[in-house]
PDB file of C-alpha atoms in Angstrom:
ATOM      1  CA  MET A 188      48.541  87.284   5.215  1.00  0.00           C
ATOM      2  CA  LYS A 189      49.984  83.952   4.344  1.00  0.00           C
ATOM      3  CA  ILE A 190      53.715  83.355   4.274  1.00  0.00           C
ATOM      4  CA  GLY A 191      55.163  84.524   0.953  1.00  0.00           C
ATOM      5  CA  GLU A 192      52.008  86.441   0.000  1.00  0.00           C
ATOM      6  CA  SER A 193      52.092  90.160  -0.829  1.00  0.00           C
ATOM      7  CA  ALA A 194      49.536  92.570   0.631  1.00  0.00           C
ATOM      8  CA  GLU A 195      47.901  92.866  -2.798  1.00  0.00           C
ATOM      9  CA  GLU A 196      47.681  89.096  -3.215  1.00  0.00           C
ATOM     10  CA  THR A 197      46.092  88.900   0.228  1.00  0.00           C
ATOM     11  CA  VAL A 198      43.374  91.393  -0.734  1.00  0.00           C
ATOM     12  CA  ILE A 199      42.609  89.531  -3.959  1.00  0.00           C
ATOM     13  CA  ARG A 200      42.421  86.177  -2.155  1.00  0.00           C
ATOM     14  CA  GLU A 201      40.280  87.528   0.702  1.00  0.00           C
ATOM     15  CA  VAL A 202      37.781  89.182  -1.647  1.00  0.00           C
ATOM     16  CA  LYS A 203      37.412  85.909  -3.554  1.00  0.00           C
ATOM     17  CA  GLU A 204      36.981  83.916  -0.316  1.00  0.00           C
ATOM     18  CA  GLU A 205      34.551  86.332   1.336  1.00  0.00           C
ATOM     19  CA  ILE A 206      32.274  87.410  -1.511  1.00  0.00           C
ATOM     20  CA  GLY A 207      33.203  85.058  -4.346  1.00  0.00           C
ATOM     21  CA  GLN A 208      34.191  87.852  -6.730  1.00  0.00           C
ATOM     22  CA  ASP A 209      37.346  88.392  -8.802  1.00  0.00           C
ATOM     23  CA  VAL A 210      39.181  91.669  -8.256  1.00  0.00           C
ATOM     24  CA  GLU A 211      39.507  93.686 -11.476  1.00  0.00           C
ATOM     25  CA  GLY A 212      41.231  96.732  -9.996  1.00  0.00           C
ATOM     26  CA  LEU A 213      43.169  97.338  -6.803  1.00  0.00           C
ATOM     27  CA  GLU A 214      44.289 100.665  -5.367  1.00  0.00           C
ATOM     28  CA  PHE A 215      46.288 101.298  -2.204  1.00  0.00           C
ATOM     29  CA  VAL A 216      44.479 103.948  -0.135  1.00  0.00           C
ATOM     30  CA  SER A 217      46.266 104.366   3.182  1.00  0.00           C
ATOM     31  CA  SER A 218      48.171 102.749   6.002  1.00  0.00           C
ATOM     32  CA  TYR A 219      47.871 103.494   9.701  1.00  0.00           C
ATOM     33  CA  PRO A 220      49.201 102.045  12.950  1.00  0.00           C
ATOM     34  CA  TYR A 221      46.906  99.980  15.171  1.00  0.00           C
ATOM     35  CA  GLU A 222      48.762 100.580  18.404  1.00  0.00           C
ATOM     36  CA  LYS A 223      46.670  98.301  20.654  1.00  0.00           C
ATOM     37  CA  ARG A 224      47.974  95.268  18.806  1.00  0.00           C
ATOM     38  CA  GLU A 225      51.221  96.742  17.485  1.00  0.00           C
ATOM     39  CA  MET A 226      50.070  96.223  13.906  1.00  0.00           C
ATOM     40  CA  LEU A 227      50.187  98.216  10.695  1.00  0.00           C
ATOM     41  CA  MET A 228      46.817  98.322   8.954  1.00  0.00           C
ATOM     42  CA  LEU A 229      46.723  98.652   5.165  1.00  0.00           C
ATOM     43  CA  GLY A 230      43.691 100.001   3.343  1.00  0.00           C
ATOM     44  CA  TYR A 231      42.895  99.055  -0.255  1.00  0.00           C
ATOM     45  CA  LYS A 232      40.046  99.861  -2.612  1.00  0.00           C
ATOM     46  CA  ALA A 233      39.130  96.802  -4.668  1.00  0.00           C
ATOM     47  CA  THR A 234      36.928  96.937  -7.750  1.00  0.00           C
ATOM     48  CA  VAL A 235      34.991  93.832  -8.750  1.00  0.00           C
ATOM     49  CA  ARG A 236      32.580  93.070 -11.533  1.00  0.00           C
ATOM     50  CA  LYS A 237      29.251  92.175 -10.004  1.00  0.00           C
ATOM     51  CA  CYS A 238      28.141  88.760 -11.150  1.00  0.00           C
ATOM     52  CA  LEU A 239      24.450  88.054 -11.113  1.00  0.00           C
ATOM     53  CA  GLN A 240      23.820  84.562  -9.891  1.00  0.00           C
ATOM     54  CA  ILE A 241      20.395  83.171 -10.693  1.00  0.00           C
ATOM     55  CA  THR A 242      19.389  79.871  -9.206  1.00  0.00           C
ATOM     56  CA  TYR A 243      16.641  77.699 -10.591  1.00  0.00           C
ATOM     57  CA  ALA A 244      14.612  78.175  -7.400  1.00  0.00           C
ATOM     58  CA  SER A 245      14.805  81.984  -7.543  1.00  0.00           C
ATOM     59  CA  LEU A 246      13.910  81.931 -11.229  1.00  0.00           C
ATOM     60  CA  LEU A 247      10.802  79.838 -10.524  1.00  0.00           C
ATOM     61  CA  GLN A 248       9.801  82.108  -7.663  1.00  0.00           C
ATOM     62  CA  ASN A 249      10.099  85.200  -9.868  1.00  0.00           C
ATOM     63  CA  LEU A 250       8.106  83.530 -12.652  1.00  0.00           C
ATOM     64  CA  GLN A 251       5.343  82.649 -10.178  1.00  0.00           C
ATOM     65  CA  ILE A 252       5.206  86.245  -8.967  1.00  0.00           C
ATOM     66  CA  LEU A 253       5.106  87.584 -12.523  1.00  0.00           C
ATOM     67  CA  SER A 254       2.450  85.080 -13.646  1.00  0.00           C
ATOM     68  CA  GLY A 255       0.253  86.199 -10.747  1.00  0.00           C
ATOM     69  CA  LEU A 256       0.452  89.771 -12.019  1.00  0.00           C
ATOM     70  CA  LEU A 257      -0.504  88.938 -15.615  1.00  0.00           C
TER      71      LEU A 257
END
């Protein structure tokens, strides 16, 4: 967590940084102590809309595969 950031804001930011997706729904699931490090772990369920990203190279590759089948 960054200074001044809520737990929910942290989840939203981390999801965007790690998988490049925007969180559409966020639900707190559970918290539990992580005694080895004297930390409190927070569990959230984040819902994202899957974005299909098509690059020009992958499009060409797929067209080549399809043209070989026709």
